[in-house]
Amino acid sequence: MTSRVLVLGGAGYIGGHVLRALCAGGFEQPLLGTRRARAAPAGVQLCRVDALDRAALRAALDGVDAVVNCVAGAPRMLQRQAALLADAVRAHTPQPLVVQLSSMAVYGDREGRVDEGAAPGRLSAYGAAKREAERELARCERSVMLRAGCVYGPDSEQWTLRIARLLREGRLGDLGAAGDGRCNLVHVDDVAAAVLHVLRRAPRGVAFNLAAPQAPSWNEYLVRFACLLDATPVRRITPRRLAAEAYLRAPLLKVLRRAGAGRAAATTITPSLLALFRQDIVLDSQAAERELRQRWVPLDQGLAACAAALRGGVDKPGLLSA
Amino acid sequence: MFIDARGFADDARLQAQVCIVGGGAAGIALALRLGQRGIDVVLLEAGGRRHEARTQRLYEGEVTDARLHPPADRYRERRLGGSTATWGGRCVPFDPIDFEARDYIPHSGWPISYEELARYYDEASLLCEAGPARYRAADAFPDGSAPPVAGFAAARFSDDTLERFSCPTDFGQRYRLRLDGAARTRVVLHANVTALRLDGDGNRIAAVLARTLDGRRIEVQADFVVLAAGGLETARLLLASHDRQPAGIGNGHDLVGRYYMCHLAGTIGNLRLGHGVAVAHGYQRSADGVYCRRRFALREDAQRTLRCGNFIARLHHPRIGDPAHGSAVLSLLFLARRLIPYEYAKRLHDGDSAPRDWLAHARNVARDPCAAFAFAWQMLTQRKLASRKFPSIIVTPREPCFSLDFHAEQVPNPSSRVQLSEQRDELGMPRLRIDWRHTQADVDTVQRALAAFAADVRDSGVGRFDYAAESIEQEMLRYGAYGGHHIGTARMAATPRTGVVDTDLRVHGVGNLFVASAAVFPTSSQANPTLTIVALALRLGDHLQRRLAPAQAASPAALSIEELAA
Ligand SMILES: Cc1cc2nc3c(=O)[nH]c(=O)nc-3n(C[C@H](O)[C@H](O)[C@H](O)COP(=O)(O)OP(=O)(O)OC[C@H]3O[C@@H](n4cnc5c(N)ncnc54)[C@H](O)[C@@H]3O)c2cc1C
């Protein structure tokens, strides 16, 4: 079993959950790799490192058996960071194991059932960067890519808090033909569990899709979640309204934000989000079930827990609003 | 994928595992089902994405008595989505009693069980966008919902069942992207099927023949052929394909086109409620946003005791055309009736309206302009501009007085029928002659049910229900057969002597021909047909899939490092 684990981007949402899972799973003193100065939680060791600094990265890997890369950011930065990490890993002997938090975005606009060997479709800037990052890290001796679907959980800004806000504001709901795509949700606990599985099992195979089976359509998910949140009666959103959100409101707010006018991060429905709602893609996660013995938080249970947390607490606007 | 047949070279030949004729509610539901399962489908659709007058004219036909049945090209749409392009979206399941052989209704009884069909109602209801199949008030509204009339003692009638409303969803528009994206589905537009060709032995469809209006011919060969062209056109196609079997396909026992049923509907009587009796005759929205409405349904045991057909009723506003109702909203509707599509304005055009009436209507509007404006605003925001539309007009009268809107089962009757006429359409296909008939049994159903309703009202002490018993037949025929419900012309039965299709919806005697349509219903129920049409189509999809049993894709091996780095 790998013992000393560094989590890059450990102060982020997924990184934080991975660290917690590591502690709970008996990994002693995992390292929280972060640029931002912060105290580390109990049982975790702080490792201040700029993931874009070659020398610092290399030093941070000293004595580390495995590195979990949860760094988030803009596409260009992601790709460069992966290249630097690959170099740093390769400078050590033996090379530490790399676990890369990748994304279903590496399949681009592919539709249908998609397993790890599927060729990508047309890639977004983000998807292309994530694919390049995988390619960089594949140069290492041992690396595993975890291609997660939409990672949700009670404190997930992107796939729980943001969606809940939009549902409550009546800006999302039943989207009709615009919401027929499949919603490949994966609970953040499942992602953290997958990381642990990789660290423990050193599996065959180098990439694993992560999404709970029986992906509902986006409409099903949105309606179900809205009902759980008591954001009812659920609205039917007209195509006209969605177009206004994505092609008028979102770009306008972006311009305003650039100009420094809107300080509070407003929640927008972007064209790329609309494209995702329509994309009929099903992540095939059977390899993870087979090789990693991955189990899933049932969607009903996961959503109910999210809704309960949301109904209890006040939902503050998050940091990651797209 | 979508293909326009007008772009084919002459004599296009296509092959598929399943060829579906018609892209309405049934055809699209079936195509989606088969597409999801990876089955190779060709769907031939006569129309395009929009209403086209020349294509619609292919639906024209003769009607024996124009007072009793709308023209053949009305109340249906020959285009992608079929009649769901104009339907009202009311979704109602059949009742268990509809499946029973009732000794007081000749030719009644389905050869499949209620449960066999009910399994598909959830998915069908979702596909119609009417939410999951919760058609009882307690299931749809676990926290309770108001009954139509508080204190109504439901001895003969139940007020617990719901109708749930589709958006109303135009299947063609709603599912266009999904059909387009299905890898092995080809939807061919502007392909009018004109005949089915039997093979030499006469027990298999060798080819489906279609034509475009500009003269191109398309021939499709398929393992299975499904007619989903609507309740009238399905019979027409079977009858018109008579080159090998002179009476038409599946018509060895002279059943195709017979037993033609619509529903019997009308507005009648005066329900005067006591003061202080709470009324909830409008819509309530379930959590998932669907408009639902409770109504009165004649209980099954009451039907057996009364020896009458199935029957439901709703509280309704007074007749619109008569200005005596004094309602600004109803008068506004009357004055604006030219803006309302034919199929829905029929009831507004009844009787002659004298200029005197016009004035009286205008006075009604002038007397309460606020109500008229509020109504117009609601129609604009909740209907015109909304994707999920407020289903119909609800007017709360000043006095606690309502009329009763009923919808009743029509009993199967072999002499109510459609046949081929001598006339031909532009493509040379014989037109239909529609001879819809009702019987005394139909009048009896309404008569007995209304009497039972009056008794329930009286017994519960909420008020009184008065109606002119002698005018029942006239009222239920005022607008003729209920438009848009075309039932029974290829009825389902276990044996070829009693029905056209078997319990798998396969045409008796033809190995690979199936029907997905209200044509196969042996009886008509009180329910509007579309939910059940869709449920049957989904069930047929499962049957065809079992027959085809496509090989499952092998499970993939783990990705290797070389592939990833490549
Ligand atoms: C005004 C109105 C209101 C209605 N309201 C309701 C309601 O509230 N609730 C309810 O349950 N039902 C309602 N209906 C009925 C509902 O529309 C039908 O039950 C439903 O559309 C039937 O579906 P279908 O697929 O069997 O037939 P259709 O929808 O008629 O579809 C048949 C399809 O086949 C195509 N076709 C026909 N002939 C050929 C050919 N020769 N070759 C190729 N293609 C062909 C047509 O173009 C069409 O696309 C209403 C109907 C009308 C007109």
PDB file of N, CA, C and O in Angstrom, chain B residues 264-270 313-320 347 350 402-407 446 450 465-468 471-472 474-479 482:
ATOM      1  N   LEU B 264     -68.679   9.965 -26.852  1.00  0.00           N
ATOM      2  CA  LEU B 264     -69.881  10.789 -26.828  1.00  0.00           C
ATOM      3  C   LEU B 264     -69.674  11.830 -25.765  1.00  0.00           C
ATOM      4  O   LEU B 264     -69.370  11.506 -24.618  1.00  0.00           O
ATOM      5  N   ALA B 265     -69.805  13.071 -26.190  1.00  0.00           N
ATOM      6  CA  ALA B 265     -69.525  14.142 -25.246  1.00  0.00           C
ATOM      7  C   ALA B 265     -70.550  15.235 -25.415  1.00  0.00           C
ATOM      8  O   ALA B 265     -71.178  15.356 -26.462  1.00  0.00           O
ATOM      9  N   GLY B 266     -70.689  16.021 -24.398  1.00  0.00           N
ATOM     10  CA  GLY B 266     -71.607  17.138 -24.493  1.00  0.00           C
ATOM     11  C   GLY B 266     -71.629  17.911 -23.189  1.00  0.00           C
ATOM     12  O   GLY B 266     -70.961  17.543 -22.213  1.00  0.00           O
ATOM     13  N   THR B 267     -72.384  18.979 -23.199  1.00  0.00           N
ATOM     14  CA  THR B 267     -72.525  19.805 -22.010  1.00  0.00           C
ATOM     15  C   THR B 267     -74.006  19.899 -21.718  1.00  0.00           C
ATOM     16  O   THR B 267     -74.783  20.225 -22.612  1.00  0.00           O
ATOM     17  N   ILE B 268     -74.378  19.620 -20.512  1.00  0.00           N
ATOM     18  CA  ILE B 268     -75.803  19.506 -20.256  1.00  0.00           C
ATOM     19  C   ILE B 268     -76.154  19.908 -18.834  1.00  0.00           C
ATOM     20  O   ILE B 268     -75.310  19.848 -17.929  1.00  0.00           O
ATOM     21  N   GLY B 269     -77.390  20.323 -18.639  1.00  0.00           N
ATOM     22  CA  GLY B 269     -77.972  20.473 -17.317  1.00  0.00           C
ATOM     23  C   GLY B 269     -77.507  21.686 -16.541  1.00  0.00           C
ATOM     24  O   GLY B 269     -76.731  22.529 -17.020  1.00  0.00           O
ATOM     25  N   ASN B 270     -78.014  21.735 -15.348  1.00  0.00           N
ATOM     26  CA  ASN B 270     -77.729  22.859 -14.481  1.00  0.00           C
ATOM     27  C   ASN B 270     -77.507  22.330 -13.068  1.00  0.00           C
ATOM     28  O   ASN B 270     -78.411  21.785 -12.450  1.00  0.00           O
ATOM     29  N   ALA B 313     -67.502  13.033 -15.834  1.00  0.00           N
ATOM     30  CA  ALA B 313     -68.065  14.379 -16.028  1.00  0.00           C
ATOM     31  C   ALA B 313     -67.252  15.403 -15.246  1.00  0.00           C
ATOM     32  O   ALA B 313     -66.633  15.083 -14.232  1.00  0.00           O
ATOM     33  N   ARG B 314     -67.259  16.606 -15.752  1.00  0.00           N
ATOM     34  CA  ARG B 314     -66.571  17.726 -15.100  1.00  0.00           C
ATOM     35  C   ARG B 314     -67.547  18.901 -14.960  1.00  0.00           C
ATOM     36  O   ARG B 314     -68.464  19.027 -15.762  1.00  0.00           O
ATOM     37  N   LEU B 315     -67.283  19.726 -13.991  1.00  0.00           N
ATOM     38  CA  LEU B 315     -68.072  20.961 -13.882  1.00  0.00           C
ATOM     39  C   LEU B 315     -67.648  21.878 -15.016  1.00  0.00           C
ATOM     40  O   LEU B 315     -66.472  22.001 -15.333  1.00  0.00           O
ATOM     41  N   HIS B 316     -68.625  22.541 -15.568  1.00  0.00           N
ATOM     42  CA  HIS B 316     -68.346  23.331 -16.759  1.00  0.00           C
ATOM     43  C   HIS B 316     -69.093  24.650 -16.674  1.00  0.00           C
ATOM     44  O   HIS B 316     -70.099  24.758 -15.981  1.00  0.00           O
ATOM     45  N   HIS B 317     -68.594  25.625 -17.411  1.00  0.00           N
ATOM     46  CA  HIS B 317     -69.309  26.896 -17.439  1.00  0.00           C
ATOM     47  C   HIS B 317     -70.529  26.778 -18.353  1.00  0.00           C
ATOM     48  O   HIS B 317     -70.633  25.839 -19.138  1.00  0.00           O
ATOM     49  N   PRO B 318     -71.455  27.713 -18.286  1.00  0.00           N
ATOM     50  CA  PRO B 318     -72.641  27.658 -19.138  1.00  0.00           C
ATOM     51  C   PRO B 318     -72.255  27.785 -20.606  1.00  0.00           C
ATOM     52  O   PRO B 318     -71.131  28.185 -20.927  1.00  0.00           O
ATOM     53  N   ARG B 319     -73.186  27.478 -21.486  1.00  0.00           N
ATOM     54  CA  ARG B 319     -72.910  27.554 -22.924  1.00  0.00           C
ATOM     55  C   ARG B 319     -72.493  28.970 -23.293  1.00  0.00           C
ATOM     56  O   ARG B 319     -73.133  29.952 -22.930  1.00  0.00           O
ATOM     57  N   ILE B 320     -71.394  29.059 -24.057  1.00  0.00           N
ATOM     58  CA  ILE B 320     -70.771  30.357 -24.304  1.00  0.00           C
ATOM     59  C   ILE B 320     -71.628  31.254 -25.190  1.00  0.00           C
ATOM     60  O   ILE B 320     -71.739  32.460 -24.964  1.00  0.00           O
ATOM     61  N   ARG B 347     -67.465  24.626 -30.571  1.00  0.00           N
ATOM     62  CA  ARG B 347     -68.531  24.868 -29.611  1.00  0.00           C
ATOM     63  C   ARG B 347     -68.897  26.352 -29.507  1.00  0.00           C
ATOM     64  O   ARG B 347     -69.872  26.697 -28.859  1.00  0.00           O
ATOM     65  N   ASP B 350     -71.881  27.408 -32.352  1.00  0.00           N
ATOM     66  CA  ASP B 350     -73.181  26.758 -32.409  1.00  0.00           C
ATOM     67  C   ASP B 350     -74.320  27.764 -32.545  1.00  0.00           C
ATOM     68  O   ASP B 350     -74.262  28.878 -32.051  1.00  0.00           O
ATOM     69  N   PHE B 402     -73.408  25.557 -12.434  1.00  0.00           N
ATOM     70  CA  PHE B 402     -72.529  24.985 -13.448  1.00  0.00           C
ATOM     71  C   PHE B 402     -73.339  24.124 -14.387  1.00  0.00           C
ATOM     72  O   PHE B 402     -74.409  23.638 -14.037  1.00  0.00           O
ATOM     73  N   SER B 403     -72.774  23.911 -15.568  1.00  0.00           N
ATOM     74  CA  SER B 403     -73.321  22.850 -16.397  1.00  0.00           C
ATOM     75  C   SER B 403     -72.377  21.661 -16.240  1.00  0.00           C
ATOM     76  O   SER B 403     -71.317  21.768 -15.608  1.00  0.00           O
ATOM     77  N   LEU B 404     -72.756  20.546 -16.804  1.00  0.00           N
ATOM     78  CA  LEU B 404     -71.947  19.344 -16.663  1.00  0.00           C
ATOM     79  C   LEU B 404     -71.399  18.961 -18.031  1.00  0.00           C
ATOM     80  O   LEU B 404     -72.151  18.835 -19.002  1.00  0.00           O
ATOM     81  N   ASP B 405     -70.074  18.784 -18.080  1.00  0.00           N
ATOM     82  CA  ASP B 405     -69.393  18.423 -19.305  1.00  0.00           C
ATOM     83  C   ASP B 405     -69.117  16.931 -19.209  1.00  0.00           C
ATOM     84  O   ASP B 405     -68.421  16.509 -18.292  1.00  0.00           O
ATOM     85  N   PHE B 406     -69.669  16.133 -20.100  1.00  0.00           N
ATOM     86  CA  PHE B 406     -69.450  14.689 -19.951  1.00  0.00           C
ATOM     87  C   PHE B 406     -68.705  14.080 -21.122  1.00  0.00           C
ATOM     88  O   PHE B 406     -68.638  14.650 -22.218  1.00  0.00           O
ATOM     89  N   HIS B 407     -68.127  12.960 -20.856  1.00  0.00           N
ATOM     90  CA  HIS B 407     -67.334  12.237 -21.856  1.00  0.00           C
ATOM     91  C   HIS B 407     -67.605  10.765 -21.609  1.00  0.00           C
ATOM     92  O   HIS B 407     -67.289  10.248 -20.540  1.00  0.00           O
ATOM     93  N   VAL B 446     -75.399   7.582 -21.244  1.00  0.00           N
ATOM     94  CA  VAL B 446     -75.420   8.966 -20.776  1.00  0.00           C
ATOM     95  C   VAL B 446     -76.650   9.193 -19.888  1.00  0.00           C
ATOM     96  O   VAL B 446     -76.558   9.805 -18.810  1.00  0.00           O
ATOM     97  N   LEU B 450     -76.288  10.210 -15.978  1.00  0.00           N
ATOM     98  CA  LEU B 450     -76.744  11.526 -15.514  1.00  0.00           C
ATOM     99  C   LEU B 450     -77.749  11.373 -14.373  1.00  0.00           C
ATOM    100  O   LEU B 450     -77.712  12.129 -13.389  1.00  0.00           O
ATOM    101  N   PHE B 465     -79.203  18.854  -9.280  1.00  0.00           N
ATOM    102  CA  PHE B 465     -78.798  18.804 -10.681  1.00  0.00           C
ATOM    103  C   PHE B 465     -80.030  18.539 -11.526  1.00  0.00           C
ATOM    104  O   PHE B 465     -80.692  17.525 -11.371  1.00  0.00           O
ATOM    105  N   ASP B 466     -80.353  19.503 -12.377  1.00  0.00           N
ATOM    106  CA  ASP B 466     -81.521  19.367 -13.242  1.00  0.00           C
ATOM    107  C   ASP B 466     -81.065  19.299 -14.690  1.00  0.00           C
ATOM    108  O   ASP B 466     -80.162  20.029 -15.103  1.00  0.00           O
ATOM    109  N   TYR B 467     -81.708  18.459 -15.434  1.00  0.00           N
ATOM    110  CA  TYR B 467     -81.405  18.387 -16.871  1.00  0.00           C
ATOM    111  C   TYR B 467     -82.643  17.877 -17.588  1.00  0.00           C
ATOM    112  O   TYR B 467     -83.507  17.242 -16.984  1.00  0.00           O
ATOM    113  N   ALA B 468     -82.703  18.182 -18.850  1.00  0.00           N
ATOM    114  CA  ALA B 468     -83.857  17.764 -19.644  1.00  0.00           C
ATOM    115  C   ALA B 468     -83.571  16.376 -20.198  1.00  0.00           C
ATOM    116  O   ALA B 468     -82.805  16.220 -21.154  1.00  0.00           O
ATOM    117  N   SER B 471     -83.782  15.631 -23.862  1.00  0.00           N
ATOM    118  CA  SER B 471     -82.880  16.266 -24.839  1.00  0.00           C
ATOM    119  C   SER B 471     -81.469  15.666 -24.809  1.00  0.00           C
ATOM    120  O   SER B 471     -80.557  16.194 -25.419  1.00  0.00           O
ATOM    121  N   ILE B 472     -81.310  14.582 -24.097  1.00  0.00           N
ATOM    122  CA  ILE B 472     -79.967  14.009 -23.974  1.00  0.00           C
ATOM    123  C   ILE B 472     -79.373  13.640 -25.325  1.00  0.00           C
ATOM    124  O   ILE B 472     -78.241  13.994 -25.652  1.00  0.00           O
ATOM    125  N   GLN B 474     -80.075  14.691 -28.233  1.00  0.00           N
ATOM    126  CA  GLN B 474     -79.787  15.880 -29.018  1.00  0.00           C
ATOM    127  C   GLN B 474     -78.511  16.569 -28.522  1.00  0.00           C
ATOM    128  O   GLN B 474     -77.656  16.978 -29.302  1.00  0.00           O
ATOM    129  N   GLU B 475     -78.357  16.647 -27.204  1.00  0.00           N
ATOM    130  CA  GLU B 475     -77.173  17.316 -26.649  1.00  0.00           C
ATOM    131  C   GLU B 475     -75.912  16.538 -26.967  1.00  0.00           C
ATOM    132  O   GLU B 475     -74.877  17.107 -27.283  1.00  0.00           O
ATOM    133  N   MET B 476     -75.983  15.203 -26.862  1.00  0.00           N
ATOM    134  CA  MET B 476     -74.749  14.456 -27.097  1.00  0.00           C
ATOM    135  C   MET B 476     -74.387  14.387 -28.572  1.00  0.00           C
ATOM    136  O   MET B 476     -73.263  14.052 -28.918  1.00  0.00           O
ATOM    137  N   LEU B 477     -75.304  14.762 -29.425  1.00  0.00           N
ATOM    138  CA  LEU B 477     -74.999  14.763 -30.854  1.00  0.00           C
ATOM    139  C   LEU B 477     -74.882  16.180 -31.413  1.00  0.00           C
ATOM    140  O   LEU B 477     -74.680  16.377 -32.595  1.00  0.00           O
ATOM    141  N   ARG B 478     -75.005  17.146 -30.536  1.00  0.00           N
ATOM    142  CA  ARG B 478     -74.990  18.544 -30.977  1.00  0.00           C
ATOM    143  C   ARG B 478     -73.779  18.843 -31.848  1.00  0.00           C
ATOM    144  O   ARG B 478     -73.866  19.512 -32.870  1.00  0.00           O
ATOM    145  N   TYR B 479     -72.633  18.320 -31.458  1.00  0.00           N
ATOM    146  CA  TYR B 479     -71.419  18.534 -32.256  1.00  0.00           C
ATOM    147  C   TYR B 479     -70.995  17.244 -32.943  1.00  0.00           C
ATOM    148  O   TYR B 479     -69.874  17.115 -33.399  1.00  0.00           O
ATOM    149  N   TYR B 482     -67.267  12.911 -31.045  1.00  0.00           N
ATOM    150  CA  TYR B 482     -66.184  13.689 -30.464  1.00  0.00           C
ATOM    151  C   TYR B 482     -64.980  13.647 -31.402  1.00  0.00           C
ATOM    152  O   TYR B 482     -64.553  12.574 -31.823  1.00  0.00           O
TER     153      TYR B 482
END
